[in-house]
Amino acid sequence: MNLPIPAKDRLIFALDIPNREEAEKYVRLLGESVGCFKVGLELFIKEGPDIIKMVKENSSASIFLDLKLHDIPATVSSALISAATHEVKFITIHGSGGKSILQTAAEVKSLGLEVLAVTVLTSVSESELKGLGFKENLSLSQLVLNRASEAEKYGCAGVICSGEEISSIKRVCKPDFKLVVPGIRPLWAEVRKDDQSRTITPKDAILKGADMIVVGRPIRNAKEPDVAARKVVDEIRSALIA
Ligand code: C5P
């Protein structure tokens, strides 16, 4: 049986920061308060795998390499094996590549790497689906659901999904299939108007069944980011016991 995930480990901080120096400041400040640091394309392409070393040297939190891999299966498979050598816990692949790409996730499970699939990018709107070659009557939510089911079937550890999709994915996937939810906006957050449109609070995300939440700006732009991170963890904890 899988043990429940502690509140702190459910908080992933997005290191959406352009350089090592700045990133290190946040890792030192938040290393004790968050369970995981997410390194994305911007920072990884700028600094290379050394950035992973830096996070490990300054914190015991786990690392999520958000590279959204999408290539032929052999290349994705080799990239995942390379990523596993850095001892990161999570990595993303695109969930649109079909069975043979999704199956590469199962190959690295034994190396301790958990592969999360991106179902449909949130930048894709329902009206764009037909232009992308999908059947006219296929809704965005159905496509997300189909891809989450496929990701689970072929060995991914979980998916990235929006707050709106948590309940429906939870209904069709097994309880241990992880739902990782970005677009988090606590009610007390100072970031109000930004590019996230389908937002949810930490509490509601956890109540709906999110396993982990990804938070960037509400913590990064707070006057005291460490206080904000601890507030998010408290909110997660209160939702877990509700
Ligand atoms: O700053 P904010 O809390 O909006 O950070 C969101 C993080 O989650 C960013 O790293 C972004 O790339 C990621 N993300 C997202 N929406 C998705 C997938 C990932 O905002 N659908």
mmCIF file of C-alpha atoms and ligand atoms in Angstrom:
data_model
loop_
_atom_site.group_PDB
_atom_site.id
_atom_site.type_symbol
_atom_site.label_atom_id
_atom_site.label_comp_id
_atom_site.label_asym_id
_atom_site.label_seq_id
_atom_site.Cartn_x
_atom_site.Cartn_y
_atom_site.Cartn_z
ATOM 1 C CA MET A 1 0.000 0.000 0.000
ATOM 2 C CA ASN A 2 1.237 3.525 -0.789
ATOM 3 C CA LEU A 3 1.734 5.782 2.242
ATOM 4 C CA PRO A 4 -0.090 9.142 2.174
ATOM 5 C CA ILE A 5 2.040 12.005 0.871
ATOM 6 C CA PRO A 6 2.946 14.479 3.698
ATOM 7 C CA ALA A 7 1.666 18.050 3.267
ATOM 8 C CA LYS A 8 5.103 19.574 2.595
ATOM 9 C CA ASP A 9 5.905 17.015 -0.099
ATOM 10 C CA ARG A 10 2.764 18.046 -1.944
ATOM 11 C CA LEU A 11 4.134 21.518 -2.602
ATOM 12 C CA ILE A 12 6.269 21.902 -5.724
ATOM 13 C CA PHE A 13 7.876 25.320 -6.133
ATOM 14 C CA ALA A 14 8.413 26.378 -9.770
ATOM 15 C CA LEU A 15 11.953 27.736 -10.131
ATOM 16 C CA ASP A 16 10.921 29.918 -13.092
ATOM 17 C CA ILE A 17 14.042 31.994 -12.714
ATOM 18 C CA PRO A 18 16.524 32.927 -15.462
ATOM 19 C CA ASN A 19 19.834 32.189 -13.771
ATOM 20 C CA ARG A 20 21.658 30.137 -11.152
ATOM 21 C CA GLU A 21 22.412 32.991 -8.782
ATOM 22 C CA GLU A 22 18.761 33.955 -8.356
ATOM 23 C CA ALA A 23 17.640 30.337 -8.294
ATOM 24 C CA GLU A 24 20.094 29.557 -5.497
ATOM 25 C CA LYS A 25 18.631 32.337 -3.347
ATOM 26 C CA TYR A 26 15.176 30.747 -3.587
ATOM 27 C CA VAL A 27 16.459 27.215 -2.990
ATOM 28 C CA ARG A 28 18.279 28.325 0.173
ATOM 29 C CA LEU A 29 15.269 30.292 1.372
ATOM 30 C CA LEU A 30 12.639 27.647 0.603
ATOM 31 C CA GLY A 31 14.623 24.433 0.972
ATOM 32 C CA GLU A 32 13.032 23.625 4.318
ATOM 33 C CA SER A 33 9.484 24.666 3.403
ATOM 34 C CA VAL A 34 8.778 22.966 0.076
ATOM 35 C CA GLY A 35 8.910 19.306 -0.868
ATOM 36 C CA CYS A 36 10.100 19.691 -4.430
ATOM 37 C CA PHE A 37 11.706 22.212 -6.786
ATOM 38 C CA LYS A 38 10.585 22.289 -10.404
ATOM 39 C CA VAL A 39 13.323 23.119 -12.893
ATOM 40 C CA GLY A 40 11.928 24.089 -16.285
ATOM 41 C CA LEU A 41 13.301 24.647 -19.754
ATOM 42 C CA GLU A 42 14.481 28.223 -19.151
ATOM 43 C CA LEU A 43 16.765 27.438 -16.231
ATOM 44 C CA PHE A 44 17.882 24.021 -17.480
ATOM 45 C CA ILE A 45 18.849 25.306 -20.928
ATOM 46 C CA LYS A 46 20.674 28.279 -19.419
ATOM 47 C CA GLU A 47 22.575 26.450 -16.687
ATOM 48 C CA GLY A 48 22.585 22.778 -17.728
ATOM 49 C CA PRO A 49 22.599 19.819 -15.319
ATOM 50 C CA ASP A 50 24.771 21.790 -12.855
ATOM 51 C CA ILE A 51 21.554 23.440 -11.726
ATOM 52 C CA ILE A 52 20.385 20.087 -10.372
ATOM 53 C CA LYS A 53 23.611 19.793 -8.402
ATOM 54 C CA MET A 54 23.022 23.259 -6.979
ATOM 55 C CA VAL A 55 19.511 22.334 -5.774
ATOM 56 C CA LYS A 56 20.828 19.134 -4.166
ATOM 57 C CA GLU A 57 23.672 20.989 -2.437
ATOM 58 C CA ASN A 58 21.294 23.507 -0.889
ATOM 59 C CA SER A 59 18.233 21.470 -0.011
ATOM 60 C CA SER A 60 16.963 17.979 0.626
ATOM 61 C CA ALA A 61 13.826 18.607 -1.421
ATOM 62 C CA SER A 62 13.254 16.449 -4.472
ATOM 63 C CA ILE A 63 13.589 17.705 -8.039
ATOM 64 C CA PHE A 64 11.084 17.797 -10.864
ATOM 65 C CA LEU A 65 12.646 18.272 -14.287
ATOM 66 C CA ASP A 66 9.893 19.831 -16.370
ATOM 67 C CA LEU A 67 11.278 19.342 -19.883
ATOM 68 C CA LYS A 68 8.058 18.146 -21.597
ATOM 69 C CA LEU A 69 9.926 15.671 -23.801
ATOM 70 C CA HIS A 70 8.422 14.885 -27.201
ATOM 71 C CA ASP A 71 10.399 12.878 -29.759
ATOM 72 C CA ILE A 72 10.579 9.386 -31.230
ATOM 73 C CA PRO A 73 10.354 6.677 -28.552
ATOM 74 C CA ALA A 74 14.046 5.677 -28.740
ATOM 75 C CA THR A 75 15.139 9.277 -28.148
ATOM 76 C CA VAL A 76 12.667 9.867 -25.316
ATOM 77 C CA SER A 77 13.740 6.592 -23.732
ATOM 78 C CA SER A 78 17.451 7.550 -23.854
ATOM 79 C CA ALA A 79 16.692 11.036 -22.533
ATOM 80 C CA LEU A 80 14.779 9.546 -19.593
ATOM 81 C CA ILE A 81 17.654 7.202 -18.800
ATOM 82 C CA SER A 82 20.038 10.196 -18.891
ATOM 83 C CA ALA A 83 17.703 12.167 -16.612
ATOM 84 C CA ALA A 84 17.639 9.276 -14.139
ATOM 85 C CA THR A 85 21.421 9.559 -13.746
ATOM 86 C CA HIS A 86 20.831 13.034 -12.245
ATOM 87 C CA GLU A 87 18.649 11.448 -9.565
ATOM 88 C CA VAL A 88 15.655 13.671 -10.155
ATOM 89 C CA LYS A 89 12.294 12.382 -8.928
ATOM 90 C CA PHE A 90 9.900 13.588 -11.638
ATOM 91 C CA ILE A 91 10.143 14.446 -15.329
ATOM 92 C CA THR A 92 7.488 15.398 -17.894
ATOM 93 C CA ILE A 93 6.797 14.008 -21.348
ATOM 94 C CA HIS A 94 4.035 14.993 -23.756
ATOM 95 C CA GLY A 95 1.067 12.670 -23.535
ATOM 96 C CA SER A 96 0.128 13.151 -27.184
ATOM 97 C CA GLY A 97 2.767 10.842 -28.671
ATOM 98 C CA GLY A 98 0.876 7.573 -28.209
ATOM 99 C CA LYS A 99 1.564 4.191 -26.707
ATOM 100 C CA SER A 100 5.219 3.686 -27.690
ATOM 101 C CA ILE A 101 6.297 7.003 -26.165
ATOM 102 C CA LEU A 102 4.199 6.572 -23.021
ATOM 103 C CA GLN A 103 5.678 3.114 -22.531
ATOM 104 C CA THR A 104 9.153 4.614 -22.104
ATOM 105 C CA ALA A 105 7.897 5.750 -18.665
ATOM 106 C CA ALA A 106 7.677 2.163 -17.472
ATOM 107 C CA GLU A 107 11.299 1.545 -18.497
ATOM 108 C CA VAL A 108 12.690 4.063 -15.985
ATOM 109 C CA LYS A 109 10.426 3.239 -13.050
ATOM 110 C CA SER A 110 13.026 0.878 -11.618
ATOM 111 C CA LEU A 111 15.588 3.733 -11.796
ATOM 112 C CA GLY A 112 13.449 5.768 -9.393
ATOM 113 C CA LEU A 113 12.260 8.252 -12.000
ATOM 114 C CA GLU A 114 8.534 9.023 -12.105
ATOM 115 C CA VAL A 115 7.271 10.194 -15.473
ATOM 116 C CA LEU A 116 4.355 12.629 -15.578
ATOM 117 C CA ALA A 117 2.481 13.196 -18.826
ATOM 118 C CA VAL A 118 1.249 16.554 -20.059
ATOM 119 C CA THR A 119 -2.231 15.750 -21.420
ATOM 120 C CA VAL A 120 -3.084 18.870 -23.457
ATOM 121 C CA LEU A 121 -1.189 22.136 -23.112
ATOM 122 C CA THR A 122 -3.371 24.723 -21.413
ATOM 123 C CA SER A 123 -2.528 27.100 -24.263
ATOM 124 C CA VAL A 124 -4.654 24.921 -26.592
ATOM 125 C CA SER A 125 -8.295 26.014 -26.676
ATOM 126 C CA GLU A 126 -11.345 23.918 -27.502
ATOM 127 C CA SER A 127 -11.861 25.865 -30.741
ATOM 128 C CA GLU A 128 -8.351 24.942 -31.924
ATOM 129 C CA LEU A 129 -8.924 21.170 -31.677
ATOM 130 C CA LYS A 130 -10.536 20.773 -35.109
ATOM 131 C CA GLY A 131 -7.678 22.678 -36.742
ATOM 132 C CA LEU A 132 -5.285 20.253 -35.067
ATOM 133 C CA GLY A 133 -7.048 17.362 -36.817
ATOM 134 C CA PHE A 134 -9.339 16.127 -34.041
ATOM 135 C CA LYS A 135 -12.952 15.026 -34.672
ATOM 136 C CA GLU A 136 -15.444 17.859 -34.499
ATOM 137 C CA ASN A 137 -17.371 16.390 -31.567
ATOM 138 C CA LEU A 138 -14.325 15.672 -29.381
ATOM 139 C CA SER A 139 -14.275 18.044 -26.409
ATOM 140 C CA LEU A 140 -11.105 19.274 -24.775
ATOM 141 C CA SER A 141 -12.095 17.650 -21.487
ATOM 142 C CA GLN A 142 -12.675 14.299 -23.193
ATOM 143 C CA LEU A 143 -9.272 14.535 -24.906
ATOM 144 C CA VAL A 144 -7.615 15.281 -21.545
ATOM 145 C CA LEU A 145 -9.406 12.298 -20.025
ATOM 146 C CA ASN A 146 -8.447 9.963 -22.894
ATOM 147 C CA ARG A 147 -4.816 10.985 -22.597
ATOM 148 C CA ALA A 148 -4.760 10.618 -18.816
ATOM 149 C CA SER A 149 -6.184 7.095 -19.160
ATOM 150 C CA GLU A 150 -3.583 6.207 -21.794
ATOM 151 C CA ALA A 151 -0.770 7.658 -19.668
ATOM 152 C CA GLU A 152 -1.880 5.492 -16.760
ATOM 153 C CA LYS A 153 -2.347 2.386 -18.907
ATOM 154 C CA TYR A 154 1.131 2.563 -20.399
ATOM 155 C CA GLY A 155 3.111 3.230 -17.221
ATOM 156 C CA CYS A 156 3.269 6.955 -16.414
ATOM 157 C CA ALA A 157 3.239 7.804 -12.711
ATOM 158 C CA GLY A 158 0.718 10.590 -13.218
ATOM 159 C CA VAL A 159 -0.327 13.638 -15.234
ATOM 160 C CA ILE A 160 -0.167 17.395 -15.063
ATOM 161 C CA CYS A 161 -3.713 18.733 -15.089
ATOM 162 C CA SER A 162 -5.675 21.868 -14.314
ATOM 163 C CA GLY A 163 -7.865 22.255 -11.244
ATOM 164 C CA GLU A 164 -10.938 21.805 -13.430
ATOM 165 C CA GLU A 165 -9.816 18.364 -14.542
ATOM 166 C CA ILE A 166 -8.947 16.834 -11.146
ATOM 167 C CA SER A 167 -12.336 15.302 -10.329
ATOM 168 C CA SER A 168 -12.958 13.674 -13.702
ATOM 169 C CA ILE A 169 -9.439 12.193 -13.932
ATOM 170 C CA LYS A 170 -9.663 10.926 -10.344
ATOM 171 C CA ARG A 171 -12.898 9.155 -11.294
ATOM 172 C CA VAL A 172 -11.340 7.166 -14.136
ATOM 173 C CA CYS A 173 -7.771 6.596 -12.905
ATOM 174 C CA LYS A 174 -6.502 4.545 -9.978
ATOM 175 C CA PRO A 175 -5.983 6.361 -6.623
ATOM 176 C CA ASP A 176 -2.186 6.075 -6.821
ATOM 177 C CA PHE A 177 -2.030 7.759 -10.255
ATOM 178 C CA LYS A 178 -0.621 11.176 -9.365
ATOM 179 C CA LEU A 179 -2.381 14.384 -10.323
ATOM 180 C CA VAL A 180 -0.024 17.357 -10.316
ATOM 181 C CA VAL A 181 -1.840 20.671 -10.568
ATOM 182 C CA PRO A 182 -0.402 24.083 -11.589
ATOM 183 C CA GLY A 183 -2.409 27.310 -11.876
ATOM 184 C CA ILE A 184 -2.629 27.614 -8.089
ATOM 185 C CA ARG A 185 -3.721 30.962 -6.664
ATOM 186 C CA PRO A 186 -4.256 31.194 -2.882
ATOM 187 C CA LEU A 187 -6.985 33.677 -1.920
ATOM 188 C CA TRP A 188 -4.358 35.702 -0.043
ATOM 189 C CA ALA A 189 -1.876 35.797 -2.963
ATOM 190 C CA GLU A 190 -0.743 39.168 -4.182
ATOM 191 C CA VAL A 191 -0.660 38.024 -7.824
ATOM 192 C CA ARG A 192 -4.109 38.676 -9.095
ATOM 193 C CA LYS A 193 -4.231 39.387 -12.794
ATOM 194 C CA ASP A 194 -1.755 37.259 -14.725
ATOM 195 C CA ASP A 195 -1.693 34.689 -17.516
ATOM 196 C CA GLN A 196 -3.248 31.853 -15.516
ATOM 197 C CA SER A 197 -6.936 31.707 -16.345
ATOM 198 C CA ARG A 198 -8.162 28.409 -14.890
ATOM 199 C CA THR A 199 -6.946 28.853 -11.331
ATOM 200 C CA ILE A 200 -7.741 27.076 -8.082
ATOM 201 C CA THR A 201 -6.737 27.595 -4.428
ATOM 202 C CA PRO A 202 -4.352 25.139 -2.711
ATOM 203 C CA LYS A 203 -7.191 24.028 -0.423
ATOM 204 C CA ASP A 204 -9.689 23.350 -3.209
ATOM 205 C CA ALA A 205 -7.073 21.548 -5.326
ATOM 206 C CA ILE A 206 -6.280 19.150 -2.473
ATOM 207 C CA LEU A 207 -9.956 18.731 -1.534
ATOM 208 C CA LYS A 208 -10.715 17.764 -5.140
ATOM 209 C CA GLY A 209 -7.964 15.148 -5.091
ATOM 210 C CA ALA A 210 -4.743 16.791 -6.316
ATOM 211 C CA ASP A 211 -1.722 14.832 -5.090
ATOM 212 C CA MET A 212 0.714 17.703 -5.589
ATOM 213 C CA ILE A 213 0.398 21.356 -6.532
ATOM 214 C CA VAL A 214 2.836 23.526 -8.499
ATOM 215 C CA VAL A 215 3.160 27.071 -7.201
ATOM 216 C CA GLY A 216 5.354 29.759 -8.723
ATOM 217 C CA ARG A 217 4.436 33.429 -8.580
ATOM 218 C CA PRO A 218 2.256 33.421 -5.446
ATOM 219 C CA ILE A 219 5.388 32.373 -3.531
ATOM 220 C CA ARG A 220 8.087 33.964 -5.681
ATOM 221 C CA ASN A 221 6.458 37.406 -5.729
ATOM 222 C CA ALA A 222 5.417 37.403 -2.078
ATOM 223 C CA LYS A 223 7.157 39.888 0.240
ATOM 224 C CA GLU A 224 8.371 36.928 2.295
ATOM 225 C CA PRO A 225 8.462 33.856 0.029
ATOM 226 C CA ASP A 226 9.306 31.461 2.880
ATOM 227 C CA VAL A 227 6.285 32.655 4.873
ATOM 228 C CA ALA A 228 4.093 32.294 1.786
ATOM 229 C CA ALA A 229 5.380 28.741 1.182
ATOM 230 C CA ARG A 230 4.615 27.744 4.759
ATOM 231 C CA LYS A 231 1.148 29.268 4.410
ATOM 232 C CA VAL A 232 0.530 27.101 1.346
ATOM 233 C CA VAL A 233 1.684 23.992 3.246
ATOM 234 C CA ASP A 234 -0.665 24.909 6.147
ATOM 235 C CA GLU A 235 -3.509 25.252 3.671
ATOM 236 C CA ILE A 236 -2.668 21.840 2.188
ATOM 237 C CA ARG A 237 -2.546 20.321 5.674
ATOM 238 C CA SER A 238 -5.925 21.770 6.640
ATOM 239 C CA ALA A 239 -7.462 20.391 3.448
ATOM 240 C CA LEU A 240 -5.999 16.935 4.163
ATOM 241 C CA ILE A 241 -7.690 16.757 7.563
ATOM 242 C CA ALA A 242 -10.963 18.373 6.454
HETATM 243 O O1 C5P B 1 3.752 31.267 -11.455
HETATM 244 P P1 C5P B 1 2.734 30.180 -11.536
HETATM 245 O O2 C5P B 1 2.244 29.717 -10.186
HETATM 246 O O3 C5P B 1 1.635 30.455 -12.508
HETATM 247 O O4 C5P B 1 3.612 28.940 -12.101
HETATM 248 C C1 C5P B 1 3.079 27.983 -12.861
HETATM 249 C C2 C5P B 1 4.119 26.948 -13.209
HETATM 250 O O5 C5P B 1 3.391 25.820 -13.662
HETATM 251 C C3 C5P B 1 5.034 27.346 -14.338
HETATM 252 O O6 C5P B 1 6.305 26.712 -14.140
HETATM 253 C C4 C5P B 1 4.376 26.774 -15.566
HETATM 254 O O7 C5P B 1 5.273 26.409 -16.571
HETATM 255 C C5 C5P B 1 3.709 25.530 -15.006
HETATM 256 N N1 C5P B 1 2.535 25.090 -15.766
HETATM 257 C C6 C5P B 1 1.385 25.843 -15.920
HETATM 258 N N2 C5P B 1 0.308 25.366 -16.613
HETATM 259 C C7 C5P B 1 0.375 24.157 -17.135
HETATM 260 C C8 C5P B 1 1.517 23.377 -16.994
HETATM 261 C C9 C5P B 1 2.586 23.877 -16.280
HETATM 262 O O8 C5P B 1 1.317 26.965 -15.457
HETATM 263 N N3 C5P B 1 -0.680 23.688 -17.764
#
